[in-house]
Amino acid sequence: MSAGVLFDAPGPATRARHRTYSIVAALALVAGVAFVIWRLYDTGQLEYDKWEPFLTPRYIEAILVDGLLITLQMAFSAVIGAVVFGVLFGVGKLSDHRWVRWPCWLVVEFFRAVPVIMLMIFCFYAVFGGMDELSRRTYWSVVLALTLYNGAVLAEVFRAGINAVPRGQAEAAYAIGMRKTQVMTIVLLPQAVKIMIPAIISQMVVALKDTSLGYAVAGLGLTRIAKPIYQQFGNHVPTIIVITAIYVVVNLLLTLLATWIQKKFVGEKKVLDVPMVGQAQSDRSTGVI
């Protein structure tokens, strides 16, 4: 059966209209890009002197090692902590005991509501204020703030993933005498993780981008390494373009990783070729199977 069960296939007029919309959108996009390039040229932002630092090996090494590498380290550390946080508090929100469920709910909702930049500033002055080394103080302030925020988000993801597992799985496990802890760790969580993999990878992208907010607390990483470059060469716009391009490339790679992981561990969801009731009855009456 065709895939147009829930909607009518577009006719010639509709297809022509869609092609027109696509052509107009493409022309508008090209015009927008051309206008941006013209403005950059007109304001002198495309001069070689402003782009020279990004062709110099010393600056390239600084951007990749002192910038990108530390950014990835902060994001990776925060994601690991957020996954642990999310599992503990996500499972805690499903507890049958109120004295466990309500504190977990309060913690998750609190850290989901607080802006990440405020968490970073709080951690910088209140939690790690006693550290003498500024770089360590900044690093762990960013990591802890991202862990708390993304962990709170992942707690909801884990809770929703566990609830998405068919109820019969847990009932069958209880029927053979398994305890609730065993049901959660052996039956529900392994199946829920497959459902949650795309959401977890998406949250990794969020954590990676939010490392840029560490700039508010003299943060390390790409945003920190960009400051001395544009202060020395006065090339704010080229620096922003290069740093943004690095973020975009890394996030695209994470997206490709998410797609590969989903296909490998979850598989592609295909639409079932199920005939409609009326057609199935007609096929049986005519002897067609």
XYZ file of C-alpha atoms in Angstrom:
289
model
C 0.000 0.000 0.000
C 1.204 3.547 -0.669
C 2.436 5.729 2.174
C -0.392 8.249 1.625
C -2.796 6.732 4.155
C -2.930 9.770 6.445
C -2.819 12.460 3.758
C -3.581 12.957 0.090
C -0.701 12.824 -2.352
C 0.035 16.312 -3.718
C -1.328 16.986 -7.169
C 0.443 18.739 -10.062
C -0.637 22.212 -8.903
C 0.574 21.582 -5.343
C 3.901 20.175 -6.525
C 4.397 23.215 -8.767
C 3.604 25.521 -5.852
C 6.102 23.680 -3.640
C 8.781 24.026 -6.312
C 8.048 27.747 -6.507
C 8.377 28.085 -2.716
C 11.672 26.187 -2.808
C 13.096 28.360 -5.601
C 12.039 31.580 -3.850
C 13.529 30.394 -0.533
C 16.795 29.393 -2.242
C 17.060 32.755 -4.018
C 16.363 34.583 -0.747
C 19.069 32.547 1.002
C 21.591 33.262 -1.758
C 20.697 36.951 -1.641
C 21.135 37.002 2.139
C 24.550 35.352 1.941
C 25.612 37.712 -0.860
C 24.505 40.725 1.184
C 26.481 39.540 4.224
C 29.613 38.982 2.105
C 29.216 42.425 0.508
C 28.867 44.062 3.926
C 31.983 42.270 5.157
C 33.878 43.463 2.104
C 32.513 46.995 2.354
C 33.527 47.314 6.027
C 37.000 45.880 5.421
C 36.384 42.642 7.298
C 37.748 40.525 4.432
C 41.184 42.121 4.409
C 44.089 39.696 4.714
C 45.478 41.320 7.867
C 42.322 40.456 9.789
C 42.407 36.784 8.726
C 46.159 36.277 8.979
C 46.088 34.917 12.591
C 43.957 31.984 11.441
C 46.584 31.028 8.876
C 49.483 31.260 11.328
C 50.536 27.888 12.845
C 51.094 29.396 16.299
C 47.559 30.745 16.498
C 46.053 27.642 14.932
C 47.720 25.504 17.589
C 46.460 27.826 20.332
C 42.892 27.657 19.012
C 42.919 23.869 18.681
C 44.834 22.980 21.872
C 44.066 25.752 24.340
C 40.632 26.398 22.876
C 38.907 23.436 21.255
C 40.564 20.700 23.316
C 39.712 22.311 26.652
C 36.165 23.021 25.437
C 35.726 19.343 24.562
C 37.182 18.310 27.926
C 34.755 20.540 29.808
C 31.804 19.314 27.741
C 32.819 15.652 28.137
C 33.285 15.972 31.903
C 29.937 17.746 32.227
C 28.097 15.147 30.137
C 29.509 12.236 32.173
C 28.432 13.945 35.389
C 25.058 14.854 33.885
C 24.346 11.255 32.855
C 25.087 10.014 36.394
C 23.010 12.845 37.856
C 20.175 12.139 35.409
C 20.070 8.405 36.151
C 20.008 8.901 39.927
C 17.395 11.628 40.022
C 15.366 10.278 37.103
C 15.005 6.923 38.812
C 14.450 8.739 42.117
C 11.449 10.562 40.645
C 9.910 7.160 39.899
C 10.368 5.904 43.461
C 7.346 4.634 45.393
C 8.627 6.422 48.497
C 7.578 10.051 48.843
C 10.643 10.927 50.922
C 12.750 9.971 47.870
C 10.440 11.065 45.071
C 9.656 14.613 46.238
C 13.249 15.740 47.005
C 14.339 14.387 43.602
C 11.488 16.265 41.942
C 12.444 19.476 43.768
C 16.135 19.222 42.811
C 15.383 18.479 39.158
C 12.852 21.275 38.766
C 15.128 23.763 40.535
C 18.173 23.175 38.349
C 16.062 23.072 35.191
C 14.720 26.534 36.028
C 17.974 28.294 36.987
C 19.868 29.876 34.039
C 23.185 28.166 33.364
C 25.172 31.401 33.464
C 23.870 32.124 36.977
C 24.899 28.634 38.056
C 28.401 29.244 36.699
C 28.740 32.541 38.552
C 27.449 30.966 41.776
C 29.857 28.032 41.487
C 32.741 30.364 40.673
C 32.300 32.527 43.782
C 30.550 30.244 46.300
C 31.559 26.651 45.570
C 35.106 26.988 44.232
C 35.890 30.413 45.643
C 38.666 29.003 47.819
C 40.736 27.724 44.908
C 43.925 29.727 44.345
C 44.478 28.656 40.742
C 42.106 30.621 38.512
C 42.122 28.131 35.641
C 41.059 25.207 37.869
C 38.449 27.379 39.560
C 36.999 28.417 36.219
C 37.167 24.923 34.731
C 35.274 23.227 37.543
C 32.752 26.066 37.856
C 31.770 25.573 34.227
C 31.741 21.766 34.531
C 29.631 21.726 37.715
C 27.105 24.241 36.382
C 26.689 22.292 33.126
C 26.456 19.031 35.069
C 23.643 20.305 37.269
C 21.618 21.864 34.450
C 22.039 19.112 31.863
C 21.680 16.452 34.555
C 18.298 17.905 35.499
C 17.225 17.792 31.851
C 18.510 14.234 31.432
C 16.655 13.187 34.592
C 13.415 13.987 32.787
C 14.701 12.196 29.694
C 15.488 9.059 31.706
C 12.143 9.195 33.487
C 10.283 9.545 30.187
C 12.383 6.790 28.601
C 11.644 4.367 31.418
C 7.931 5.175 31.238
C 8.064 4.588 27.469
C 9.014 0.932 27.954
C 5.852 -1.194 27.590
C 4.271 -1.872 30.976
C 4.138 -5.579 30.240
C 7.934 -5.794 30.494
C 7.891 -4.804 34.159
C 4.829 -6.908 34.913
C 6.470 -9.991 33.421
C 9.613 -9.356 35.472
C 7.602 -9.026 38.680
C 5.695 -12.185 37.782
C 8.900 -14.267 37.816
C 9.854 -12.916 41.237
C 12.280 -10.093 40.430
C 12.589 -7.214 42.900
C 11.998 -3.614 41.853
C 15.720 -2.824 41.786
C 16.334 -5.795 39.521
C 13.426 -4.827 37.278
C 14.804 -1.300 36.961
C 18.470 -2.209 36.330
C 18.036 -5.416 34.320
C 14.787 -4.933 32.418
C 13.743 -1.281 32.157
C 16.956 0.754 31.987
C 18.655 -1.247 29.182
C 15.564 -0.886 27.003
C 15.036 2.766 27.951
C 18.617 3.716 27.095
C 18.047 2.720 23.465
C 15.071 5.049 23.348
C 17.019 7.860 25.010
C 20.250 7.743 22.971
C 19.262 10.516 20.500
C 18.123 12.787 23.347
C 21.341 12.152 25.281
C 23.486 13.020 22.260
C 21.389 16.145 21.671
C 22.033 17.201 25.247
C 25.746 16.711 24.614
C 25.453 19.306 21.854
C 23.744 21.678 24.298
C 26.500 21.136 26.881
C 29.185 21.789 24.268
C 27.596 25.063 23.168
C 26.971 26.214 26.745
C 30.670 25.994 27.557
C 30.870 29.356 25.787
C 28.951 30.879 28.721
C 32.039 30.309 30.841
C 33.227 33.593 29.366
C 31.268 35.263 32.191
C 33.632 33.747 34.778
C 36.876 34.172 32.826
C 36.143 30.807 31.274
C 38.559 28.642 29.375
C 38.131 27.202 25.911
C 37.286 28.705 22.558
C 35.659 31.899 23.818
C 38.628 32.563 26.086
C 41.249 32.020 23.383
C 39.329 34.307 21.007
C 39.659 37.360 23.266
C 43.421 37.971 22.983
C 43.239 37.411 19.220
C 40.675 40.100 18.485
C 42.204 42.423 21.070
C 45.580 42.213 19.357
C 44.419 42.365 15.735
C 41.095 44.214 16.093
C 39.365 41.523 14.024
C 36.235 40.880 16.068
C 34.062 39.740 13.159
C 36.577 37.282 11.595
C 37.320 35.837 15.031
C 33.630 35.314 15.751
C 33.152 33.708 12.325
C 36.037 31.264 12.860
C 35.024 30.312 16.414
C 31.400 29.886 15.335
C 32.487 27.688 12.419
C 34.434 25.450 14.819
C 31.379 25.069 17.058
C 29.184 24.280 14.051
C 31.592 21.641 12.688
C 31.950 19.913 16.057
C 28.176 19.931 16.604
C 27.613 18.491 13.133
C 30.065 15.700 13.953
C 28.143 15.002 17.170
C 24.920 14.885 15.167
C 26.456 12.369 12.767
C 27.612 10.358 15.775
C 24.073 10.413 17.172
C 22.675 9.201 13.851
C 25.222 6.376 13.659
C 24.597 5.289 17.259
C 20.840 5.335 16.751
C 21.081 3.178 13.629
C 23.502 0.755 15.279
C 21.771 0.284 18.627
C 18.169 1.301 17.933
C 17.743 0.717 14.205
C 15.809 2.716 11.668
C 12.107 2.953 12.303
C 10.282 1.952 9.152
C 6.623 2.488 8.405
C 4.748 -0.816 8.512
C 3.041 -1.748 5.288
C -0.339 -2.449 6.924
C -3.416 -2.330 4.688
C -6.529 -0.479 5.756
C -9.385 -2.497 7.218
C -11.621 -2.140 4.206
C -8.860 -3.162 1.807
C -7.879 -6.148 3.960
C -11.446 -7.425 4.010
C -11.745 -6.931 0.242
C -8.475 -8.841 -0.341
C -9.671 -11.753 1.787
C -13.001 -11.893 -0.020
C -11.244 -12.059 -3.391
C -8.698 -14.584 -2.205
C -5.754 -12.156 -2.398
C -3.286 -12.547 0.519
